[in-house]
Coordinates of C-alpha atoms (C1' of nucleotides) in Angstrom, one line a residue:
Chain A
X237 CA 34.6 3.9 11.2
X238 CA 36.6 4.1 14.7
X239 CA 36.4 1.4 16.8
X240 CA 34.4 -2.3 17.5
X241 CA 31.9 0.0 18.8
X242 CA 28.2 -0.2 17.5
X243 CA 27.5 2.0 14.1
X244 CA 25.0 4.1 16.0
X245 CA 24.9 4.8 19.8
X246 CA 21.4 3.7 20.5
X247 CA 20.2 5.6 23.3
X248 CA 19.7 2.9 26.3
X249 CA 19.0 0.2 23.7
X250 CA 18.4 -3.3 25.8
X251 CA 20.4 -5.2 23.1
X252 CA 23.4 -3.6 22.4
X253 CA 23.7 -6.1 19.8
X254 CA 27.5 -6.2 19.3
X255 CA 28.3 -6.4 15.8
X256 CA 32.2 -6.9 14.9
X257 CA 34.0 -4.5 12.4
X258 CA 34.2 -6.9 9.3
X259 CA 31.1 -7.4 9.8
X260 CA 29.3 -3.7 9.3
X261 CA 32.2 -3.9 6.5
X262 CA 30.6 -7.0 4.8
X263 CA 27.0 -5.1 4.6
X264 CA 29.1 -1.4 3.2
X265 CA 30.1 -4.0 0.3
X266 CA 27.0 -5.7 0.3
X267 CA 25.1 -2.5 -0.3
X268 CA 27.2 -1.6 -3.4
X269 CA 26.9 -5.2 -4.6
X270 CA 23.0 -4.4 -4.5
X271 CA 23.2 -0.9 -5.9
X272 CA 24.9 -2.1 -8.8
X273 CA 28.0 0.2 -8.1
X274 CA 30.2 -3.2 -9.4
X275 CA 27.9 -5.3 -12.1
X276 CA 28.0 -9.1 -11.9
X277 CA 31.4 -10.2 -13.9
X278 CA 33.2 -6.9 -12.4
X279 CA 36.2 -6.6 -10.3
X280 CA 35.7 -5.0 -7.2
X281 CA 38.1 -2.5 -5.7
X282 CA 41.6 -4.4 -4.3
X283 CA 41.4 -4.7 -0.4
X284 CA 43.9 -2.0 -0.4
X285 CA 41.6 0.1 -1.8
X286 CA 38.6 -0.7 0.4
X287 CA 40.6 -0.7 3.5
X288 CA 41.4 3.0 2.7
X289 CA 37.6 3.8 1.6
X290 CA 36.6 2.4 5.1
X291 CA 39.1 3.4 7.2
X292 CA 40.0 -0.1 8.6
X293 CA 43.3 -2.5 8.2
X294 CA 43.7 -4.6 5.3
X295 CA 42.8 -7.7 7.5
X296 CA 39.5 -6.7 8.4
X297 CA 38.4 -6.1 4.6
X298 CA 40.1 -9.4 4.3
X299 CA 37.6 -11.1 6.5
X300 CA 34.1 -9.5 5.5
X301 CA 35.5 -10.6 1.8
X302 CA 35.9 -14.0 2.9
X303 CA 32.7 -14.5 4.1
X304 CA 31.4 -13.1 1.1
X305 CA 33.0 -15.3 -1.1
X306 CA 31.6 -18.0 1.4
X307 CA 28.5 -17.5 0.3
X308 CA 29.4 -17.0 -3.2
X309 CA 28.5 -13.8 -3.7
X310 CA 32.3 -12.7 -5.3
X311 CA 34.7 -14.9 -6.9
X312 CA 38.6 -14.5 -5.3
X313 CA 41.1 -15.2 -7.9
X314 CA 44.5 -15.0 -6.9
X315 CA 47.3 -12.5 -9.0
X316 CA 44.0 -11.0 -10.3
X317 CA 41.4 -9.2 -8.2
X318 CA 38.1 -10.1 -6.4
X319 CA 35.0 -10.2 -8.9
X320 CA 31.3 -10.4 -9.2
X321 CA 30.2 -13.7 -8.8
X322 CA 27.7 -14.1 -12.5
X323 CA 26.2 -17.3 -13.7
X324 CA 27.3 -15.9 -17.1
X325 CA 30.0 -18.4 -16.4
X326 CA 30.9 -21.2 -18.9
X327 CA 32.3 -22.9 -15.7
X328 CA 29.0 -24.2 -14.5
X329 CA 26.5 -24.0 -16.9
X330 CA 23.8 -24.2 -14.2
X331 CA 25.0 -23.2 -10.9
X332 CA 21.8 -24.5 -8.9
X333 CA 21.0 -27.3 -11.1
X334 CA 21.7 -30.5 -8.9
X335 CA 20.7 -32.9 -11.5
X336 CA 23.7 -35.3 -12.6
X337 CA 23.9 -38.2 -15.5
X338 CA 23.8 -41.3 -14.1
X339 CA 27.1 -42.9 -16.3
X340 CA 29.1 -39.5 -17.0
X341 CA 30.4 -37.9 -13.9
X342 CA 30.2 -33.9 -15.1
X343 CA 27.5 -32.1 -16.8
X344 CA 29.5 -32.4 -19.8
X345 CA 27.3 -34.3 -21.6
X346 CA 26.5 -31.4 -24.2
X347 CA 24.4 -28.5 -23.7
X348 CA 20.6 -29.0 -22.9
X349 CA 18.4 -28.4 -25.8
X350 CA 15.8 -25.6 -24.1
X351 CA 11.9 -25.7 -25.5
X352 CA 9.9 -22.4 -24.5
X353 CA 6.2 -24.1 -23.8
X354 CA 4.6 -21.0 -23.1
X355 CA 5.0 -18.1 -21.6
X356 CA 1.7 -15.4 -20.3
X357 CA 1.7 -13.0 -18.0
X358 CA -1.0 -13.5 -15.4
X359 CA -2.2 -12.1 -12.1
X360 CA -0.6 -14.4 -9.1
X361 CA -3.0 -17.0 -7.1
X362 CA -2.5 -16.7 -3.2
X363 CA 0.0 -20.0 -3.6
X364 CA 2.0 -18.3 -5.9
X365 CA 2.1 -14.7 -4.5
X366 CA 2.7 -15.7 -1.3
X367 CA 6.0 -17.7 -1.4
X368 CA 7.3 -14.8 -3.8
X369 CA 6.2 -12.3 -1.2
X370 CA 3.3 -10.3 -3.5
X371 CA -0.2 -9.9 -3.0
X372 CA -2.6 -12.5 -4.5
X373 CA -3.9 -10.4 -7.5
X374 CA -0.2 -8.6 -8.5
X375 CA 0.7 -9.3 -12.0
X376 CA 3.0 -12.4 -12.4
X377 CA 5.3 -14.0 -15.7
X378 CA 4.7 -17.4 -16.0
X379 CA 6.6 -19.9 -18.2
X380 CA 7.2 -23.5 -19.2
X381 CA 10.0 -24.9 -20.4
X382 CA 11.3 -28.4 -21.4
X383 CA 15.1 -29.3 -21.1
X384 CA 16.1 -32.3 -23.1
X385 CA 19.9 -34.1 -22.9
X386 CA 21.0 -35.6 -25.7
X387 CA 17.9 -36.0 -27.3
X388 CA 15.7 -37.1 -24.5
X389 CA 13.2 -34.9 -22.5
X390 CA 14.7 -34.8 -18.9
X391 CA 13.1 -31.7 -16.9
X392 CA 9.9 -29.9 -17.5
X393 CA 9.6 -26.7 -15.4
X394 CA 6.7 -23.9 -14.6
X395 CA 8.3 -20.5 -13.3
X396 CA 6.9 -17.9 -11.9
X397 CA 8.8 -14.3 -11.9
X398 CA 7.3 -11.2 -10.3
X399 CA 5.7 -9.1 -13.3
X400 CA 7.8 -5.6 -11.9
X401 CA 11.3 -6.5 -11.9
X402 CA 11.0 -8.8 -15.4
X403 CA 8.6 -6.3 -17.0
X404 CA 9.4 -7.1 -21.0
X405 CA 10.3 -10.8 -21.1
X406 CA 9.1 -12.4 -23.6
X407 CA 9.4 -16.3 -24.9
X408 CA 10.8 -14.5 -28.3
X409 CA 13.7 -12.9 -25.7
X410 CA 14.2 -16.4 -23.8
X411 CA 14.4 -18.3 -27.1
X412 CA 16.7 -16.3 -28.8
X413 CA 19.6 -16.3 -25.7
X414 CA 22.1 -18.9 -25.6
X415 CA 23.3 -19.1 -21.5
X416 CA 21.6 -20.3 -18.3
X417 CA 18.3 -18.5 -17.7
X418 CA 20.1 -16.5 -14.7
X419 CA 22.6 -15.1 -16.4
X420 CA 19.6 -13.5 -18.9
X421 CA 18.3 -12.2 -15.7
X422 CA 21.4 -10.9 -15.1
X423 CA 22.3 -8.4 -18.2
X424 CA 18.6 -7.5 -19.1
X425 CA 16.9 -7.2 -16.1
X426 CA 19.8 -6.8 -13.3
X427 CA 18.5 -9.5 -10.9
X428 CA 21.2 -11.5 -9.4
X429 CA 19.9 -14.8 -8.1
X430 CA 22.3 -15.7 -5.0
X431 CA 20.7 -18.2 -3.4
X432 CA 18.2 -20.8 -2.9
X433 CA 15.8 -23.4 -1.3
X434 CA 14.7 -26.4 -2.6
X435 CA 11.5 -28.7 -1.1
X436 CA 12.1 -32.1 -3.5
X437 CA 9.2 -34.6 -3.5
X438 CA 8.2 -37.9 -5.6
X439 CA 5.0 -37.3 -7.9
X440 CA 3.3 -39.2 -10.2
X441 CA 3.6 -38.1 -13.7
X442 CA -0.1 -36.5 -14.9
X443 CA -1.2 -36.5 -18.2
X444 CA 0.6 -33.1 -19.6
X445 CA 4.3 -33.6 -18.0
X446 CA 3.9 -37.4 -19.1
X447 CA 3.3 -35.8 -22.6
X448 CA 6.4 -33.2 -22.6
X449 CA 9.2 -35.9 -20.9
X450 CA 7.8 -38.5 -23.1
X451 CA 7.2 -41.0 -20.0
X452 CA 4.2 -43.2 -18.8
X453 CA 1.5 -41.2 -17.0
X454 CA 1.7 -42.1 -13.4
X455 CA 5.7 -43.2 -13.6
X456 CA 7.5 -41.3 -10.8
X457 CA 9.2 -38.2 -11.5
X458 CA 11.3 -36.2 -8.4
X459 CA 9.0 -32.5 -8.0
X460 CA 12.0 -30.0 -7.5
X461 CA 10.4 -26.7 -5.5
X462 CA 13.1 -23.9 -6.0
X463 CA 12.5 -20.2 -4.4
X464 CA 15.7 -18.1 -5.3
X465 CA 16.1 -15.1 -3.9
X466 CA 18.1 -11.8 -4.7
X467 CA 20.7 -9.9 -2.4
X468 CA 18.9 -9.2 1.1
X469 CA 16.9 -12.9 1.0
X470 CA 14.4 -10.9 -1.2
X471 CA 12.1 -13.9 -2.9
X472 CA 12.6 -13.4 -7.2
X473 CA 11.6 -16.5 -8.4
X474 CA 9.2 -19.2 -8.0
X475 CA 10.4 -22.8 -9.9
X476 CA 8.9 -26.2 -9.7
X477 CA 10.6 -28.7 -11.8
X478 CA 9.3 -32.1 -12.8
X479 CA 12.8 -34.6 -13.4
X480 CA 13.4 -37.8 -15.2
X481 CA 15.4 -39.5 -12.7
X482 CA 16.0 -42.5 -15.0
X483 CA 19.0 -41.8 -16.5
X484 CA 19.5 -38.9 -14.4
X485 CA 19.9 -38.3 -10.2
X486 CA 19.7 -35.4 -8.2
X487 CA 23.1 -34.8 -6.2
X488 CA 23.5 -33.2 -2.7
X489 CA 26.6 -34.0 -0.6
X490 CA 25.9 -33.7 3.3
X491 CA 29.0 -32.7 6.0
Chain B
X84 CA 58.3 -26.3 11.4
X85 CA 60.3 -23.6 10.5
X86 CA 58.4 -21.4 7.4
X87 CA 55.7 -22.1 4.7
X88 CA 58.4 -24.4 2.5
X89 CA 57.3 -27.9 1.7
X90 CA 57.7 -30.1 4.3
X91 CA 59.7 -32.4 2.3
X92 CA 62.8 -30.9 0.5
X93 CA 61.5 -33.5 -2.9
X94 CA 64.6 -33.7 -4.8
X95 CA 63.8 -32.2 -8.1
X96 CA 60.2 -32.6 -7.8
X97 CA 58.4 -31.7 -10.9
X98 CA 55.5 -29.9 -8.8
X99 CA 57.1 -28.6 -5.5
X100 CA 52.9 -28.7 -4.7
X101 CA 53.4 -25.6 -2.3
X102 CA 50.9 -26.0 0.6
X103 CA 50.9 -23.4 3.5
X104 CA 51.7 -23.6 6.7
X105 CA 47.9 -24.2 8.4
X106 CA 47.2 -26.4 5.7
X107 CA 50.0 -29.0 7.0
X108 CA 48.7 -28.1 10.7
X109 CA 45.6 -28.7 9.7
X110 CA 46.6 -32.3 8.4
X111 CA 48.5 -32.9 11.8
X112 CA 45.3 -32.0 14.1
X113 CA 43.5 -34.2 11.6
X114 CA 46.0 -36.9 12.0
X115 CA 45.0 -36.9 15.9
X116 CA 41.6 -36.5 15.6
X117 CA 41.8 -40.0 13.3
X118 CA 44.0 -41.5 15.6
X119 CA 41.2 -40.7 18.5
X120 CA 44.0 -38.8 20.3
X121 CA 40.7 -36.5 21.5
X122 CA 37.3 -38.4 21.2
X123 CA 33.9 -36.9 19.7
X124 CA 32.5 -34.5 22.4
X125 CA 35.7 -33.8 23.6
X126 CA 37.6 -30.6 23.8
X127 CA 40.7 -30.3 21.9
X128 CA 43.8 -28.2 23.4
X129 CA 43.5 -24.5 22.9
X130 CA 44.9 -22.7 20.4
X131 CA 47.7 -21.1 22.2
X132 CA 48.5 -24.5 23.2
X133 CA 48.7 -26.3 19.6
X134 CA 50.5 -22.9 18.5
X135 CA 53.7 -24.0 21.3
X136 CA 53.2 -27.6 20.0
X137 CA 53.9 -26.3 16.7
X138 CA 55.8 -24.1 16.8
X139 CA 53.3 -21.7 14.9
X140 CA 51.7 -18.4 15.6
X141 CA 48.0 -18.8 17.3
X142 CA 46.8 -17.2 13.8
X143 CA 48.2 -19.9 11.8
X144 CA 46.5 -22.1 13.8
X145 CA 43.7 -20.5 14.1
X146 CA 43.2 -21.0 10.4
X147 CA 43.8 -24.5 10.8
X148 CA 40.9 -25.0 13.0
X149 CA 38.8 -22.7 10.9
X150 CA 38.7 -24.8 7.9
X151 CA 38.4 -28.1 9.8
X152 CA 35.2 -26.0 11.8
X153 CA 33.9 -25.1 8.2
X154 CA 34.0 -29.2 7.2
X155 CA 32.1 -29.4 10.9
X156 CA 34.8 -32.1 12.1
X157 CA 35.6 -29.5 15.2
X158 CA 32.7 -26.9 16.6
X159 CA 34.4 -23.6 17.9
X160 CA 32.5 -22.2 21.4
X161 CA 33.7 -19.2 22.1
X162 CA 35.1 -19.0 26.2
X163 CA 35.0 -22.6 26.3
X164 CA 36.9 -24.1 23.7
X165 CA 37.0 -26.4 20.6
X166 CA 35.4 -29.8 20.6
X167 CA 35.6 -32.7 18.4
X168 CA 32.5 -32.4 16.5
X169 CA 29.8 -35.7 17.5
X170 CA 26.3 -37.2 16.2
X171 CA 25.2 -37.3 19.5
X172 CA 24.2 -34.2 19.9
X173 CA 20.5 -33.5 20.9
X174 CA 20.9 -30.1 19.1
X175 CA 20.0 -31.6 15.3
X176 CA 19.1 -35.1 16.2
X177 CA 19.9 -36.4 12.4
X178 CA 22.8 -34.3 11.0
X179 CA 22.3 -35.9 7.8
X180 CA 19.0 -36.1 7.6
X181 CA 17.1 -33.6 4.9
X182 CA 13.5 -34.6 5.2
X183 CA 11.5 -31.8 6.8
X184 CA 7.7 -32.2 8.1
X185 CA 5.8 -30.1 5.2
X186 CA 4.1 -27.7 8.4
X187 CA 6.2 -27.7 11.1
X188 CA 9.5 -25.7 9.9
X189 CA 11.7 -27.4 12.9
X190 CA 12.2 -31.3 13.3
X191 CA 10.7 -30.9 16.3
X192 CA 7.8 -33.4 15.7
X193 CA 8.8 -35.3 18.8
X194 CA 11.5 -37.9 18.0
X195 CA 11.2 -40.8 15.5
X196 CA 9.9 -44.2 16.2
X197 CA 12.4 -46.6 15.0
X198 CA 12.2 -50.2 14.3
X199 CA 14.9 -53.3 13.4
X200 CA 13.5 -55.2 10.9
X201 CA 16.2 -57.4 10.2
X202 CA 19.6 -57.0 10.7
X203 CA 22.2 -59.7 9.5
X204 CA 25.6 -60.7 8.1
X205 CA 26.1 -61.8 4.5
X206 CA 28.6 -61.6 1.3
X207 CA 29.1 -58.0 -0.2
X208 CA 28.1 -58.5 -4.0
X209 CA 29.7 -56.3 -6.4
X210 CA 26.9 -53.6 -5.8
X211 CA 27.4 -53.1 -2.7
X212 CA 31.3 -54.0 -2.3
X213 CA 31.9 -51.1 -5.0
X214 CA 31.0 -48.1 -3.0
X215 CA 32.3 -49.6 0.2
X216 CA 35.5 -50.3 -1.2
X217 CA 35.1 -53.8 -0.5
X218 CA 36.0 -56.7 -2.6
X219 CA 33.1 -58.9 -4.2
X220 CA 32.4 -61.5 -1.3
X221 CA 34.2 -59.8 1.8
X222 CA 31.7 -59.8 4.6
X223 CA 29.1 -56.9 5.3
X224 CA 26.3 -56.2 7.9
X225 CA 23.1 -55.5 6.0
X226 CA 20.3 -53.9 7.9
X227 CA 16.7 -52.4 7.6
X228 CA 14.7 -50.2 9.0
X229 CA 11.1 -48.3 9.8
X230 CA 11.5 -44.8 10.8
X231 CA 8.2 -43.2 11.6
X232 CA 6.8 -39.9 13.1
X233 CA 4.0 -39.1 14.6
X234 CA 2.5 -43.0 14.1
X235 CA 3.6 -42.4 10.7
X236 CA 5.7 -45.1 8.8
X237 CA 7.7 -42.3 6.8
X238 CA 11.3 -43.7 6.0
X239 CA 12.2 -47.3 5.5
X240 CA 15.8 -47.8 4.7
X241 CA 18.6 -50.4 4.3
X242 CA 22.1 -50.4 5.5
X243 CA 25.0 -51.9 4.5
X244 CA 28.2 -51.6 6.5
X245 CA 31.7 -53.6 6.3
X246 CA 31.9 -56.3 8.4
X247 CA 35.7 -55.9 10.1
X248 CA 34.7 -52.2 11.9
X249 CA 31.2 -53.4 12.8
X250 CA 32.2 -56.7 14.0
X251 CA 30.0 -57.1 16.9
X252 CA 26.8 -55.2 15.9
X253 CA 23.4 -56.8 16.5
X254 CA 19.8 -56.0 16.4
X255 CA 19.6 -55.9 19.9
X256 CA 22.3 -53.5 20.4
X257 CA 20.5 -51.0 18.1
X258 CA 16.9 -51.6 19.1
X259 CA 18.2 -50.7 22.8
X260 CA 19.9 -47.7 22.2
X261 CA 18.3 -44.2 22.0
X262 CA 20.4 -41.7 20.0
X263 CA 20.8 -41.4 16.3
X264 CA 22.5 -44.6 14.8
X265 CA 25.8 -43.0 14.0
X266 CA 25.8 -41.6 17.3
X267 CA 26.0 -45.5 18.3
X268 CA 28.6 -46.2 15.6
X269 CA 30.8 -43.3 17.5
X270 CA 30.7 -44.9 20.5
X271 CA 30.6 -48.6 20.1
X272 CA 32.7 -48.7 17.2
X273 CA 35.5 -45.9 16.8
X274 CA 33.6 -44.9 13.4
X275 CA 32.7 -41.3 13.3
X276 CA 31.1 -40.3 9.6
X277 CA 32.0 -37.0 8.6
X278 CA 30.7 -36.6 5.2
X279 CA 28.3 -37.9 2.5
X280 CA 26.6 -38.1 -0.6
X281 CA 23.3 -38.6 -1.6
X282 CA 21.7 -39.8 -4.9
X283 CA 18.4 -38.9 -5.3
X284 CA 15.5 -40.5 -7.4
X285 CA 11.5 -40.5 -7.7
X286 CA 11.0 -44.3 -7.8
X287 CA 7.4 -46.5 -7.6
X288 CA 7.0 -48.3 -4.2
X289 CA 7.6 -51.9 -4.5
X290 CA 5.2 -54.5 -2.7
X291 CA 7.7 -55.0 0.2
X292 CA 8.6 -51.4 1.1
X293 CA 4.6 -50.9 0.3
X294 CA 3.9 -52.6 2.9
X295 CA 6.4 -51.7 5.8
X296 CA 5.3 -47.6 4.3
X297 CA 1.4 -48.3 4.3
X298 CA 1.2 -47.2 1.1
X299 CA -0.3 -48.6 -2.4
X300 CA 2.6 -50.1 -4.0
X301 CA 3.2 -48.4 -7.1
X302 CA 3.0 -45.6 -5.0
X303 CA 5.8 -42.5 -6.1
X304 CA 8.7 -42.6 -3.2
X305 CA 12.3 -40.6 -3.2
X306 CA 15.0 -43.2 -3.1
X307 CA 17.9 -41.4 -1.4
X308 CA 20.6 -43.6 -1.9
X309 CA 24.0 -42.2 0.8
X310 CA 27.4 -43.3 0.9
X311 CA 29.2 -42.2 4.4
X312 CA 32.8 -41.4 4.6
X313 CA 35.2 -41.1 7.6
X314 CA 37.8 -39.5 8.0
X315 CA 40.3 -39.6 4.6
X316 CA 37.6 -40.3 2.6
X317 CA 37.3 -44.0 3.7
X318 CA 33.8 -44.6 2.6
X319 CA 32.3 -46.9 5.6
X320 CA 28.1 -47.1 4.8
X321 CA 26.1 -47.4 1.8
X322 CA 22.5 -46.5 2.8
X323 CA 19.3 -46.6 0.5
X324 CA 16.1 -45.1 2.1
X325 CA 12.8 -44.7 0.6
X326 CA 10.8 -41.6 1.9
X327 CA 7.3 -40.7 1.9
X328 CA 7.0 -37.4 0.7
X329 CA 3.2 -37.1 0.9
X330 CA 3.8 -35.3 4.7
X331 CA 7.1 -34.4 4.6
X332 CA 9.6 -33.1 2.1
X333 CA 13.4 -33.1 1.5
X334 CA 14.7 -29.9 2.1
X335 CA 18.1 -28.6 0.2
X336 CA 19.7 -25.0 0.2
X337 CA 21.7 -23.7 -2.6
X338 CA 24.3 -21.2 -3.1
Chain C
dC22 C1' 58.0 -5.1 -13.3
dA23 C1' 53.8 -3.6 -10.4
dG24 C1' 49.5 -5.1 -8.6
dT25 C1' 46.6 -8.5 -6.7
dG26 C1' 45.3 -11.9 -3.3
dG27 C1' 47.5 -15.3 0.2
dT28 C1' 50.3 -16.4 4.3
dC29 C1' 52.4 -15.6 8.6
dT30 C1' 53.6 -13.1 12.7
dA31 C1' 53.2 -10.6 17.2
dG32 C1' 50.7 -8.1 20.1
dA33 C1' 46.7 -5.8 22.0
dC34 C1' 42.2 -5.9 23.3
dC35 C1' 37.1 -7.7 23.4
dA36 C1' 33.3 -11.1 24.4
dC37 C1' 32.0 -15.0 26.7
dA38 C1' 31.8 -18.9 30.1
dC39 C1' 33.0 -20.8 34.3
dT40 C1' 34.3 -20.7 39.0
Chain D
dG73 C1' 39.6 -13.5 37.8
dT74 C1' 41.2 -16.9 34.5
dG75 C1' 41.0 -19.1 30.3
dT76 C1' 38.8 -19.7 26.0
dG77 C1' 37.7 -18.2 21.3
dG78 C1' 36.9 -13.7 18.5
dT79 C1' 38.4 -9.2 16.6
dC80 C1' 41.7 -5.8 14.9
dT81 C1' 45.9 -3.9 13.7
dA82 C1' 50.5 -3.2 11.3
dG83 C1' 53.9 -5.0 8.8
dA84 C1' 56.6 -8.4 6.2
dC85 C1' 56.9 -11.5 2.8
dC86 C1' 55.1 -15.1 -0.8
dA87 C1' 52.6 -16.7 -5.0
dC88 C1' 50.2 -15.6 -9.0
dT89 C1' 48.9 -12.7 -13.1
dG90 C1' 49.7 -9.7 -16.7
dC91 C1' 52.2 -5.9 -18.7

DNA sequence: CAGTGGTCTAGACCACACT
DNA sequence: GTGTGGTCTAGACCACTGC
């Protein structure tokens, strides 16, 4: 690792496509993240250490860290060491869970009470393959789950895993685990969920989700669309979550 | 500015509250950029320059104006300079906006039709003084609006805004202007939002808003319910839309 | 105390935009 | 070419954590 220059000397390439130093750093640590060399929860080596492994000044580590921990991929705590980002975290509970009590200001209004409706394995219809980046026909998990707050039924959600990487779940395995979903994926399957996109509309309640959230059919509930995706944008999940918003409200801040 | 100690020596001061050096430049180029000492769309002084008017290395600095790029008050343009972030912009049209057409990915659906429907001066009540940080009574500019696309009624929303920065503001003077509204509010009125927070809910369309959205009332519609801030926090609208979500969708990223 | 991340500096050089 | 932001380095020192 000498110099700015590019990694490989591409013969007459049009596009030299510059890429700075910290940044061919941040995919070196971004291919260990993915091989697993440090587990979610982990400490990664001290910059010291990295900056000796590649070759470069402490700064320039410094600054592909940064960005990493930018997108929350690693956690930075000062006096300590740089670690894994998990959502084996008791900080919070659901880290892509947007959904806020109306009165109380944190999620601290107890934990949710989690139902497993079902759970089947099935082979995946074009609308469902195709967002998780499968063929229509490849084997597919599907479960349904109800989340209640204090008693009262609040989300209802279908999810749709790929049948390869989750190979073994089972509702019995979901039931018996006490964290967020994610952090399960974490430990028994080793899929780290790092990011993802939401598409929210407003639906009418039919008959079944009226049933589970104990509402009216027809009363408006918010239809949460989730695809959350892996290290390298890889698709690992499908999600599409029916809320109650009337004690409840979906919270985004905008800069 | 001599080194990183407090800036003030607090004489036995339970929490010294150490804060770094570009965190208290940060807070003077903030200071200017509140006090309009460089407009929106205007370049601020290079960072070799605020580094002699500081008295601080270009790096410290530089870290300064990282951050404040990161809250997108500033835009960095590398071999030009650093510019006072703006709404009016024709790169995003609505910076704050989150609905997305459900086929085309870009915003690019030609730009919005707006119309006034009313716009006029009345007494805050305590629901809308609250969030504004009004008292009950004080004077407010109320407002509403049909946004549609394509022929489309999609968003109808109403604004509230506190009467002493806004004195002034008419239906006229938004009907004849082109930009985005907070572009206007930039320019017309020294008021340049920053920041924002959105509640979301899936609510039934009332006969009113039924109407001015072509819909069946009854029908489900995401009430998107913003408060704006300025600079410091200073909250200066309260905004409740109601969107259609039949054609488009609002779009969210997590990570 | 040693080890970690966090700050600050000074200087060199690179990439980009304008003129 | 000049001026801007962007990268990279080397070294010093500070703040926090845990032994």
């Amino acid at each position: 690792m000498a110099q700015s220059e590019p990694e490989k000397a591409a013969p007459a390439g049009p596009t030299p496509a510059f890429s700075p130093l910290y940044q061919q750093i941040k995919v070196l640590i971004l291919k260990s993240l993915q091989a697993g060399e440090w587990k979610p929860g982990d400490m990664i080596p001290s910059e010291i250490d990295l900056a000796a492994r590649f070759r470069v000044s402490q700064g320039t580590v410094r600054k592909a860290i940064d960005e990493l921990a930018d997108e929350n991929l690693v956690i930075r705590r000062q006096g300590k060491g740089t670690f894994v980002a998990t959502h084996a975290e008791q900080q919070v509970q659901y880290r892509f869970l947007r959904l806020m009590p109306d009165s109380g200001d944190l999620g601290s209004e107890g934990p949710a009470e989690r139902q497993i409706i079902e759970c089947r394995r099935l082979r995946a219809s074009g609308d469902i393959a195709r967002p998780l980046a499968l063929r229509t026909g490849e084997a597919v998990l599907q479960l349904r789950r109800v989340l209640a707050f204090q008693g009262t039924p609040t989300i209802v959600e279908d999810v749709w895993l790929p049948g390869g990487p989750f190979k073994g779940l089972t509702a019995e395995r979901l039931a018996g685990y006490g964290g967020p979903m994610y952090a399960l994926f974490e430990t028994e399957f080793g899929v780290h969920m790092v990011r993802a996109e939401e598409k929210i509309r407003a639906i009418a309640a039919d008959a079944a989700s009226a049933r589970l959230l104990d509402v009216p059919q027809g009363e408006p509930l918010l239809s949460v669309e989730r695809i959350a995706y892996t290290y390298n944008d890889v698709p690992m999940e499908l999600r599409r979550g029916l809320y109650r918003t009337d004690t409840h409200h979906y919270r985004n801040v905008l800069s």
